[in-house]
Each structure stands twice: as structure tokens, then as C-alpha cells.
Short mmCIF file of N, CA and C in Angstrom, two decimals:
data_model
loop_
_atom_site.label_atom_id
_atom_site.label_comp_id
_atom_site.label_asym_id
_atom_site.label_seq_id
_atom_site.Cartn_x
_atom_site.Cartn_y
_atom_site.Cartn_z
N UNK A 28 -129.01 -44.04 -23.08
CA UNK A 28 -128.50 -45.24 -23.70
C UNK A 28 -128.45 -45.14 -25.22
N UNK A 29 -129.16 -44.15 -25.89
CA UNK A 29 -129.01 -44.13 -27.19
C UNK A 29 -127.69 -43.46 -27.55
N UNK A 30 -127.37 -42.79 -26.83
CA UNK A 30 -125.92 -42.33 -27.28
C UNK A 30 -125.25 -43.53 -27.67
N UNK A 31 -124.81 -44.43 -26.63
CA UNK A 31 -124.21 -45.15 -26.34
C UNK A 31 -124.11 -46.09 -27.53
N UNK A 32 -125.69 -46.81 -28.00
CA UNK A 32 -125.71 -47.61 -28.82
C UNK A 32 -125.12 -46.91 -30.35
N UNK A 33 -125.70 -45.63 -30.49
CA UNK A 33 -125.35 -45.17 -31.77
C UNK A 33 -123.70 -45.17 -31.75
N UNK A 34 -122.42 -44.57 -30.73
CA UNK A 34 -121.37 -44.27 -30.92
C UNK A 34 -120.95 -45.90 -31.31
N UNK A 35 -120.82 -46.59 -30.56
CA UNK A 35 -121.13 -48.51 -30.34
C UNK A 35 -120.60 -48.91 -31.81
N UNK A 36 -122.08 -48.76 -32.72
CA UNK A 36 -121.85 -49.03 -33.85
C UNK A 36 -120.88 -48.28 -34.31
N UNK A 37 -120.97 -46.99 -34.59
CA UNK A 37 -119.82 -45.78 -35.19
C UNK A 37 -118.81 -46.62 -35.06
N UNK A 38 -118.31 -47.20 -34.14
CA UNK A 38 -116.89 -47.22 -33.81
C UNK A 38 -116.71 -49.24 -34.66
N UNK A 39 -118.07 -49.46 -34.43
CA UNK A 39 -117.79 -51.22 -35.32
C UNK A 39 -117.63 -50.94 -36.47
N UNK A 40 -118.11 -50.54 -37.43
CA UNK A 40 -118.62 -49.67 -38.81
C UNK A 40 -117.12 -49.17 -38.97
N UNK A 41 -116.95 -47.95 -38.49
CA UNK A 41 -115.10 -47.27 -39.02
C UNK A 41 -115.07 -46.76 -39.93
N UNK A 42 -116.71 -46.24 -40.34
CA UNK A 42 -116.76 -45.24 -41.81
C UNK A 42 -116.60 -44.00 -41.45
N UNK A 43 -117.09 -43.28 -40.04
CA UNK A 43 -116.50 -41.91 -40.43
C UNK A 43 -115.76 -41.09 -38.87
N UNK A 44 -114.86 -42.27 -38.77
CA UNK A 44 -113.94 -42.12 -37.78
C UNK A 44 -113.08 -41.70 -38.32
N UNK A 45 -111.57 -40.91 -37.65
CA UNK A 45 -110.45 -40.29 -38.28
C UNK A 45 -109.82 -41.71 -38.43
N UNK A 46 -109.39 -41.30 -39.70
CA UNK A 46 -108.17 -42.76 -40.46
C UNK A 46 -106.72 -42.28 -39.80
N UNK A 47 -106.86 -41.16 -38.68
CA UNK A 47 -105.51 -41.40 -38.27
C UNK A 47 -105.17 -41.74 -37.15
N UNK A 48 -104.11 -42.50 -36.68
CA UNK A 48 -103.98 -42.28 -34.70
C UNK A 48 -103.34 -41.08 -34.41
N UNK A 49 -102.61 -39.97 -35.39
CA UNK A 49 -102.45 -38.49 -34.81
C UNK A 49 -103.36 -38.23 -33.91
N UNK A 50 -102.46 -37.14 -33.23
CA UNK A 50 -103.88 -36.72 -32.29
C UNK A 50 -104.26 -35.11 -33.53
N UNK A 51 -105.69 -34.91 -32.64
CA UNK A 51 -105.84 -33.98 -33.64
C UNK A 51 -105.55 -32.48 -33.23
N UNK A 52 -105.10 -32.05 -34.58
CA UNK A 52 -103.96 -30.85 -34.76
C UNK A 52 -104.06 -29.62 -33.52
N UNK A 53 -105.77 -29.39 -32.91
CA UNK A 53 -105.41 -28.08 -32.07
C UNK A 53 -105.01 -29.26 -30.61
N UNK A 54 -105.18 -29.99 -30.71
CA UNK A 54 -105.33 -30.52 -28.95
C UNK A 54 -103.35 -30.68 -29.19
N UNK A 55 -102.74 -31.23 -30.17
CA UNK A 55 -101.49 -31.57 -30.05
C UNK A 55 -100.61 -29.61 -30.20
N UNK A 56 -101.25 -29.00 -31.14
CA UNK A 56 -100.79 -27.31 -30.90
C UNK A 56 -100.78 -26.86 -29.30
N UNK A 57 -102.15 -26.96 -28.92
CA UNK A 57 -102.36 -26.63 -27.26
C UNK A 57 -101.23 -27.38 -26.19
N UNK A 58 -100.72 -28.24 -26.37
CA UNK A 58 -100.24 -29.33 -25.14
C UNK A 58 -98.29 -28.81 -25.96
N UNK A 59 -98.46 -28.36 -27.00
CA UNK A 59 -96.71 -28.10 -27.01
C UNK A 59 -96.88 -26.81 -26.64
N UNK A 60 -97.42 -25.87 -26.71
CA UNK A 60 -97.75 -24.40 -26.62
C UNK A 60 -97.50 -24.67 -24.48
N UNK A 61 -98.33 -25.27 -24.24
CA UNK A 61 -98.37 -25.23 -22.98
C UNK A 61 -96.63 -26.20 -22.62
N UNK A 62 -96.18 -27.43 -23.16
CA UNK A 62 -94.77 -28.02 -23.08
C UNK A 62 -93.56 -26.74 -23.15
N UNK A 63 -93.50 -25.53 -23.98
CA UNK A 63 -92.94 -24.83 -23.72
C UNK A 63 -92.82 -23.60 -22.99
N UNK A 64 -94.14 -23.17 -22.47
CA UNK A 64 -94.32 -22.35 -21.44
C UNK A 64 -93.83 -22.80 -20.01
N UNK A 65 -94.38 -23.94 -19.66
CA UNK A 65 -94.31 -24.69 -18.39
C UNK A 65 -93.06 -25.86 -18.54
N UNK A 66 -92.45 -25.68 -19.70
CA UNK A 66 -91.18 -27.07 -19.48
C UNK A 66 -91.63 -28.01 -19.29
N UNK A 67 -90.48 -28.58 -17.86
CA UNK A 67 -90.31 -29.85 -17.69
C UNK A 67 -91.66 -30.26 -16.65
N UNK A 68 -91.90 -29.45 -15.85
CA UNK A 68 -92.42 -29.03 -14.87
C UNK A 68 -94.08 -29.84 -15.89
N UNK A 69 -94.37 -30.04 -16.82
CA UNK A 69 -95.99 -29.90 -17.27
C UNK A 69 -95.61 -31.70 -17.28
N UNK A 70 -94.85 -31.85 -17.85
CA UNK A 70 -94.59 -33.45 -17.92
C UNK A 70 -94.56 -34.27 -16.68
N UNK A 71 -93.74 -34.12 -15.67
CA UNK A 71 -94.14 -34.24 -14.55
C UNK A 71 -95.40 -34.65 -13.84
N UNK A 72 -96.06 -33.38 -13.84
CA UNK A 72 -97.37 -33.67 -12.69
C UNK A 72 -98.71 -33.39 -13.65
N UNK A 73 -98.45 -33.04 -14.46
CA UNK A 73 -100.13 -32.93 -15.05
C UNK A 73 -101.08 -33.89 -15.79
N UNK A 74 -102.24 -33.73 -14.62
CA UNK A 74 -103.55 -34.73 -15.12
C UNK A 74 -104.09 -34.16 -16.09
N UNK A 75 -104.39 -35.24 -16.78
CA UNK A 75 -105.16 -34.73 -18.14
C UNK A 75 -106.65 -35.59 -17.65
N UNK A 76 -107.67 -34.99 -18.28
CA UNK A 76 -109.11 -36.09 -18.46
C UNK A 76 -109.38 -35.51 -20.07
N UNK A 77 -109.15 -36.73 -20.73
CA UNK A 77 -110.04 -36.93 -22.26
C UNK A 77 -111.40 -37.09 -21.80
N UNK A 78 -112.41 -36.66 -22.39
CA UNK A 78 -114.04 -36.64 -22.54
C UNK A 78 -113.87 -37.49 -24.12
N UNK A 79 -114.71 -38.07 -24.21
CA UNK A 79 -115.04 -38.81 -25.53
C UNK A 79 -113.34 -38.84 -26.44
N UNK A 80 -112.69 -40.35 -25.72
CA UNK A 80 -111.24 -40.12 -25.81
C UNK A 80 -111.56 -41.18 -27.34
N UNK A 81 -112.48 -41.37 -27.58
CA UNK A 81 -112.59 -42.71 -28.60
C UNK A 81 -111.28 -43.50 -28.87
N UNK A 82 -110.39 -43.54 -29.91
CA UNK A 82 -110.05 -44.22 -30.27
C UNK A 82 -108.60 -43.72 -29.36
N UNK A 83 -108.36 -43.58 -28.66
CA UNK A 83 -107.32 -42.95 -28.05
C UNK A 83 -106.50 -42.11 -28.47
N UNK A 84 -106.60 -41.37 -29.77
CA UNK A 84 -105.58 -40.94 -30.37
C UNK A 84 -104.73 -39.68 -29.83
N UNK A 85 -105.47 -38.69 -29.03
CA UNK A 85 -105.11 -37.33 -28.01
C UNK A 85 -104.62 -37.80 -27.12
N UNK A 86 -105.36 -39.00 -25.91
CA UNK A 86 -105.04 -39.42 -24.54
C UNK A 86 -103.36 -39.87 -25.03
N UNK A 87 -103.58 -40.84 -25.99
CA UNK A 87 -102.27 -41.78 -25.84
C UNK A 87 -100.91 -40.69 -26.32
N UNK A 88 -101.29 -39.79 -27.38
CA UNK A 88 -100.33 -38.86 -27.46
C UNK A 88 -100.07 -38.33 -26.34
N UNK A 89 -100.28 -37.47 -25.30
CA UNK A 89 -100.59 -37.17 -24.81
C UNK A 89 -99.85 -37.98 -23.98
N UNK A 90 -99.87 -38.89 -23.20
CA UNK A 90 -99.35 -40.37 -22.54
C UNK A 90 -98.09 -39.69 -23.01
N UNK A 91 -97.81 -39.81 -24.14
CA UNK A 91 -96.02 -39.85 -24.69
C UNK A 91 -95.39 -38.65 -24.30
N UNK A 92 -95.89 -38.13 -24.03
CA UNK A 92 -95.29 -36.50 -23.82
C UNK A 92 -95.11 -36.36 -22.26
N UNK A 93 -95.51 -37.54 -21.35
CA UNK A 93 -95.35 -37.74 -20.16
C UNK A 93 -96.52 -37.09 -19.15
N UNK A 94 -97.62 -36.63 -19.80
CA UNK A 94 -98.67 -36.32 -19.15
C UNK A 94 -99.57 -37.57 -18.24
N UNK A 95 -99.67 -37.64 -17.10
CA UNK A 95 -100.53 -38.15 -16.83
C UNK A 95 -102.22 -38.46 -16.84
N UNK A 96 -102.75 -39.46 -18.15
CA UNK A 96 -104.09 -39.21 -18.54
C UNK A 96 -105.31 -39.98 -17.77
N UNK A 97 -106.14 -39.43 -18.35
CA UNK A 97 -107.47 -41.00 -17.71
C UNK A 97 -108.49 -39.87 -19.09
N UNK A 98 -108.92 -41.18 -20.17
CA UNK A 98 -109.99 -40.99 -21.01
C UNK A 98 -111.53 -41.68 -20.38
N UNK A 99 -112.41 -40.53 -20.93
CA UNK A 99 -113.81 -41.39 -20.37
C UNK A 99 -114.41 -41.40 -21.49
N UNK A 100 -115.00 -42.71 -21.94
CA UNK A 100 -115.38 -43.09 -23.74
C UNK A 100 -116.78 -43.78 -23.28
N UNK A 101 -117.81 -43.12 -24.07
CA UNK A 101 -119.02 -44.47 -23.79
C UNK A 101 -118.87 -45.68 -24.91
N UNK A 102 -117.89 -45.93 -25.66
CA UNK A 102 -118.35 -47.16 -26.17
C UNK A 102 -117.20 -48.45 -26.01
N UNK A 103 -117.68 -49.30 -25.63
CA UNK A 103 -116.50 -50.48 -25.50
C UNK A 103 -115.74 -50.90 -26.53
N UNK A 104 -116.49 -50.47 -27.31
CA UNK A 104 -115.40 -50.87 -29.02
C UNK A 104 -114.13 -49.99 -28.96
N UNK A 105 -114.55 -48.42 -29.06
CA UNK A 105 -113.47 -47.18 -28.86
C UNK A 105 -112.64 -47.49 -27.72
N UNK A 106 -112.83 -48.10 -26.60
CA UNK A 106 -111.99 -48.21 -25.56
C UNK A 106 -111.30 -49.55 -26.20
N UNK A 107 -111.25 -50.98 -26.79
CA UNK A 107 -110.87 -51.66 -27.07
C UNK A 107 -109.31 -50.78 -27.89
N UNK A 108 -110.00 -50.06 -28.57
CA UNK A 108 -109.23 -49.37 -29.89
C UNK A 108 -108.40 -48.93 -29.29
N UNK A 109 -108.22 -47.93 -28.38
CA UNK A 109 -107.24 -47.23 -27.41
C UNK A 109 -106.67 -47.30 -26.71
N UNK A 110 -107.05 -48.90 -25.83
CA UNK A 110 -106.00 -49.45 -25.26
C UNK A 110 -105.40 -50.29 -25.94
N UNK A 111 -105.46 -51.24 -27.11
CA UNK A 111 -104.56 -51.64 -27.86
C UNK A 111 -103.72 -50.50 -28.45
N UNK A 112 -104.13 -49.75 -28.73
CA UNK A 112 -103.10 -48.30 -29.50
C UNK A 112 -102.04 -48.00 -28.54
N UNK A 113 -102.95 -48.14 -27.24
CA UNK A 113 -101.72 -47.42 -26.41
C UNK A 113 -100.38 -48.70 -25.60
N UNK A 114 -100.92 -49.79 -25.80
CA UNK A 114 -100.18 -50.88 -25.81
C UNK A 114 -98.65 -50.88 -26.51
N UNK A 115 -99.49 -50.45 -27.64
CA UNK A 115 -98.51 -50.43 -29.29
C UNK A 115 -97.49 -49.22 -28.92
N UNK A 116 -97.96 -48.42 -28.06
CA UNK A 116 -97.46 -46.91 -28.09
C UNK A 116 -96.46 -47.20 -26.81
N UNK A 117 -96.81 -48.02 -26.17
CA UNK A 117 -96.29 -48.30 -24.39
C UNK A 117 -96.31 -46.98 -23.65
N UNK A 118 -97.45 -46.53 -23.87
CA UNK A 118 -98.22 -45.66 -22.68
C UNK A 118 -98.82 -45.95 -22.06
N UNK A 119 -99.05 -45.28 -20.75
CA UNK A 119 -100.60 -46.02 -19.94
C UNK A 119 -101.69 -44.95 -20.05
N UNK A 120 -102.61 -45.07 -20.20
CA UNK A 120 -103.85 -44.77 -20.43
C UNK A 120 -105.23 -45.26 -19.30
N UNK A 121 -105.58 -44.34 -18.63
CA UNK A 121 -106.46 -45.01 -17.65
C UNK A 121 -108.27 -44.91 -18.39
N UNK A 122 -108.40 -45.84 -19.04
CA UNK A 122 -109.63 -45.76 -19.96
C UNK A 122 -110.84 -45.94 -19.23
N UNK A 123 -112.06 -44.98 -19.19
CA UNK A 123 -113.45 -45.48 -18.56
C UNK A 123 -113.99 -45.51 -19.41
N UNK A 124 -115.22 -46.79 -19.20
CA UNK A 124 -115.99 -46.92 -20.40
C UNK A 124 -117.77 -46.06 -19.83
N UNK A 125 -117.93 -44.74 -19.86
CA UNK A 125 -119.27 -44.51 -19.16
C UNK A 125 -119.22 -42.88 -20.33
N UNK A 126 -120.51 -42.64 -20.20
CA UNK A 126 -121.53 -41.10 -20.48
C UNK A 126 -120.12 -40.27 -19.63
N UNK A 127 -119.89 -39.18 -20.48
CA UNK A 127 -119.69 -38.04 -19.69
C UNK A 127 -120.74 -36.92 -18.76
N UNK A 128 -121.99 -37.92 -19.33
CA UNK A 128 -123.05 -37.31 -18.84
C UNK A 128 -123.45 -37.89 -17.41
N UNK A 129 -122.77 -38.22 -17.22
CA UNK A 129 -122.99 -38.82 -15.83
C UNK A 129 -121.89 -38.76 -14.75
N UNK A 130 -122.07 -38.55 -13.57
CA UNK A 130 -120.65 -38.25 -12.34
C UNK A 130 -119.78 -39.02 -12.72
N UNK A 131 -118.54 -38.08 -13.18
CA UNK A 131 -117.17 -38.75 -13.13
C UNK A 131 -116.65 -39.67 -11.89
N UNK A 132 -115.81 -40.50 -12.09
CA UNK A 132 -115.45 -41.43 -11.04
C UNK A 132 -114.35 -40.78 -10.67
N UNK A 133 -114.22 -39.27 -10.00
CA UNK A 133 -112.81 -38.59 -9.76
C UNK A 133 -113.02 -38.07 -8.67
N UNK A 134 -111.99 -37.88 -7.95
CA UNK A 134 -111.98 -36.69 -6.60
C UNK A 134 -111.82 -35.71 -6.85
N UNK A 135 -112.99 -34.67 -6.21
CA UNK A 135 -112.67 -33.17 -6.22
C UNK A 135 -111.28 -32.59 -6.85
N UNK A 136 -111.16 -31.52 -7.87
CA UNK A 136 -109.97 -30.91 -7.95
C UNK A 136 -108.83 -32.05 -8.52
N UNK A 137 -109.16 -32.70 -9.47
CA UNK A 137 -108.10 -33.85 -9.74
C UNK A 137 -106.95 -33.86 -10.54
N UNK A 138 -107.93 -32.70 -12.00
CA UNK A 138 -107.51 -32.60 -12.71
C UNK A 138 -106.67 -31.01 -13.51
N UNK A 139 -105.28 -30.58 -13.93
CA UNK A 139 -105.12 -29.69 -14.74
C UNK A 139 -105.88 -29.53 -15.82
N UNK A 140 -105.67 -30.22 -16.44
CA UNK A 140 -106.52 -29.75 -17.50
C UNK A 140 -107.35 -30.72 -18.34
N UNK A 141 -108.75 -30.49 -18.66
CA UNK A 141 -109.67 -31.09 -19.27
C UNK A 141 -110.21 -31.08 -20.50
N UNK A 142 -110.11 -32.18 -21.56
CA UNK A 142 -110.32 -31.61 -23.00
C UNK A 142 -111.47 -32.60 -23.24
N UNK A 143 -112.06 -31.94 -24.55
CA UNK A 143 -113.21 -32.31 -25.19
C UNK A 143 -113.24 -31.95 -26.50
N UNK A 144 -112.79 -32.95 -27.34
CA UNK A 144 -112.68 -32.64 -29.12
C UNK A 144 -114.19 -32.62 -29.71
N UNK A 145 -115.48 -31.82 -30.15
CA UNK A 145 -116.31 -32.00 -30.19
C UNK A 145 -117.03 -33.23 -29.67
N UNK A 146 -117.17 -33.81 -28.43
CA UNK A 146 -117.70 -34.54 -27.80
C UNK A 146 -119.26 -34.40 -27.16
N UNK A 147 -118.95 -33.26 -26.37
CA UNK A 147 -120.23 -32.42 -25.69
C UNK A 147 -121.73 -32.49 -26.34
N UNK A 148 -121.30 -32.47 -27.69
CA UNK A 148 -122.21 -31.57 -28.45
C UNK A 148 -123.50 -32.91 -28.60
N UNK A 149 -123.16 -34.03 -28.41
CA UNK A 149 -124.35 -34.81 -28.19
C UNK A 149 -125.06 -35.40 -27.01
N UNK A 150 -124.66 -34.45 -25.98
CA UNK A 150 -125.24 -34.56 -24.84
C UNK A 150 -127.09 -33.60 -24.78
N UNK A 151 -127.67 -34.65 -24.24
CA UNK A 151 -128.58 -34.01 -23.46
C UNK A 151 -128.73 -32.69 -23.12
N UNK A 152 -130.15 -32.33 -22.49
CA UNK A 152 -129.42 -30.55 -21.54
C UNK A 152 -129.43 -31.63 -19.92
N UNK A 153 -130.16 -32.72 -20.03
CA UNK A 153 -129.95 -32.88 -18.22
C UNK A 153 -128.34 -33.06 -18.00
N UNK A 154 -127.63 -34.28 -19.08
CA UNK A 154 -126.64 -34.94 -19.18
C UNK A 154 -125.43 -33.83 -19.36
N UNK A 155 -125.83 -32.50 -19.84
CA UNK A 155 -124.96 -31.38 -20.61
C UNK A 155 -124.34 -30.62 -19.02
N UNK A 156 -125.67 -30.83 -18.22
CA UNK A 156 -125.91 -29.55 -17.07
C UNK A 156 -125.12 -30.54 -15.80
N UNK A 157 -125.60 -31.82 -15.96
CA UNK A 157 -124.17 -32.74 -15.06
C UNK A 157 -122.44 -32.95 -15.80
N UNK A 158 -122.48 -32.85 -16.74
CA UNK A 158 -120.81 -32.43 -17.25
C UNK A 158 -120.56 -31.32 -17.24
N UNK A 159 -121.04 -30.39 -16.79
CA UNK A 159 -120.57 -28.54 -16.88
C UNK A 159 -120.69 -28.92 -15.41
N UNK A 160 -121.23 -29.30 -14.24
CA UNK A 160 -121.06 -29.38 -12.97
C UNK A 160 -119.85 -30.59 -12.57
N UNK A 161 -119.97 -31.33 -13.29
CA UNK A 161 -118.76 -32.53 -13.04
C UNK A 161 -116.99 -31.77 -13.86
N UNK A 162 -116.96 -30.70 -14.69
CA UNK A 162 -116.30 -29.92 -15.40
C UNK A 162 -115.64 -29.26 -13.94
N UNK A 163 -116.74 -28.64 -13.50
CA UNK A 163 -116.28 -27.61 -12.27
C UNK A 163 -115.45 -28.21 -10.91
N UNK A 164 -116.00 -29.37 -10.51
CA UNK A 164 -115.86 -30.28 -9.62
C UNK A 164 -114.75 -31.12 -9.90
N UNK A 165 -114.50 -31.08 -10.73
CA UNK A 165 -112.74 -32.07 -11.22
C UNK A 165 -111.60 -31.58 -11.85
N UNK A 166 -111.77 -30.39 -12.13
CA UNK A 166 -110.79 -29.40 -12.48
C UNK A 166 -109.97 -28.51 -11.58
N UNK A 167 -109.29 -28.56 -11.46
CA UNK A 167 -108.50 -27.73 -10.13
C UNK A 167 -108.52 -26.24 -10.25
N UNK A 168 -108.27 -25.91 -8.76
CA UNK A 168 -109.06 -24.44 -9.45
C UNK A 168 -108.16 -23.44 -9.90
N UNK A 169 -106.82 -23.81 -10.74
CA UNK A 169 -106.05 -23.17 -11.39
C UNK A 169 -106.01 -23.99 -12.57
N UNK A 170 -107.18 -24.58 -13.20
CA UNK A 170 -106.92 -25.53 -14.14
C UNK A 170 -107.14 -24.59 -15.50
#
């Protein structure tokens, strides 16, 4: 729960959050790199899962490019932020508000591909060792 409370504030506060809704530069490099390898074909059918999607700025890009997303954010403020963004954007965005440290709400094999913009790195080792097993378990196994 201390995660939780500390990101909470972070996100009321807005001092050292990105001042942009870009997404950020390698996650938007990675997803055209992969748009022109795979075409039309990536727009189509591919699930995305954001890990610590905060302010939506990757998921909802991401959304626009016709990817199918779902962000998982622990703080209700950051999820406020991202679904108004993505409102503004008229994307859909399937936002959870929970720990990545804890069992994803997904079925086996759900997802292509899974990102994490330095998110991880304030996990637990119990919370670390259930997202590297929830990683394995929701990723398809050509993901």
C-alpha cells in the first residue's frame, strides 16, 4: 500500500510527472518499427498491456494507431488523467486501477505485447517475482 499512497500523491502534486501527453520516444520508436514490419496486420489484432500506464500517454497513443490496449495504474488520480486524455483523444483505453504486483485480471496468453516504461523498478522482490510470473502467464507465447 505504500506504493500506492506515494504514486497517489505524485500524480495530485504534478511536480515531476512528464509535462507531455507524447508518448515517450522509445515506446512510440518500438510500435512504428514494429507498424512497418507487420503493416496493417499489427493494427488489427494486437493487445497491448501498459504496466504503470499513469497518465495515459503510451496506452492512448497507442489506442490511435489502432492497437488494442488495457493499462494497469495503481493510482486513481493517474487513471482519472488517462481516461479524460483518452476521451479528448476518442480512443478507448481499458484502464485498471491495481499493483502490477499483484495477479493481473487477464486470461492466459492474452496479450502481444507488454510494456513497462520504468515502472517495475519499485516493486517489491515478493510483488517483482508475481509480475515476472503474471509477465509469463499473459503474454502469448509468440509475444
Amino acid at each position: 500500500m505504500a506504493q500506492k499512497h506515494i504514486w497517489e500523491k505524485e500524480y495530485q502534486r504534478q511536480t515531476l510527472l512528464s509535462p507531455t501527453d507524447n508518448p515517450q520516444k522509445d515506446t512510440s520508436n518500438f510500435f512504428k518499427y514494429l507498424r512497418k514490419k507487420y503493416h496493417q496486420q499489427l493494427e488489427d489484432n494486437l493487445r497491448v498491456l501498459d504496466l504503470g500506464s499513469g497518465n495515459g500517454r503510451n496506452a492512448n497513443h497507442l489506442a490511435s494507431m489502432g492497437a488494442n490496449i488495457s493499462g494497469i495504474e495503481i493510482s486513481q488520480t493517474a487513471i482519472r488523467m488517462a481516461r479524460e486524455a483518452a476521451r479528448i483523444k476518442q480512443v478507448t483505453v481499458d484502464y485498471i486501477q491495481q499493483s502490477f504486483g499483484e495477479r493481473f485480471p487477464f486470461d492466459d496468453n492474452t496479450f502481444d505485447i507488454i510494456i513497462d516504461v520504468t515502472s517495475s523498478n519499485s516493486l517489491n522482490e515478493q510483488e517483482r517475482e508475481t509480475y515476472l510470473a503474471e509477465l509469463h502467464r499473459t503474454l502469448k507465447p509468440q509475444g
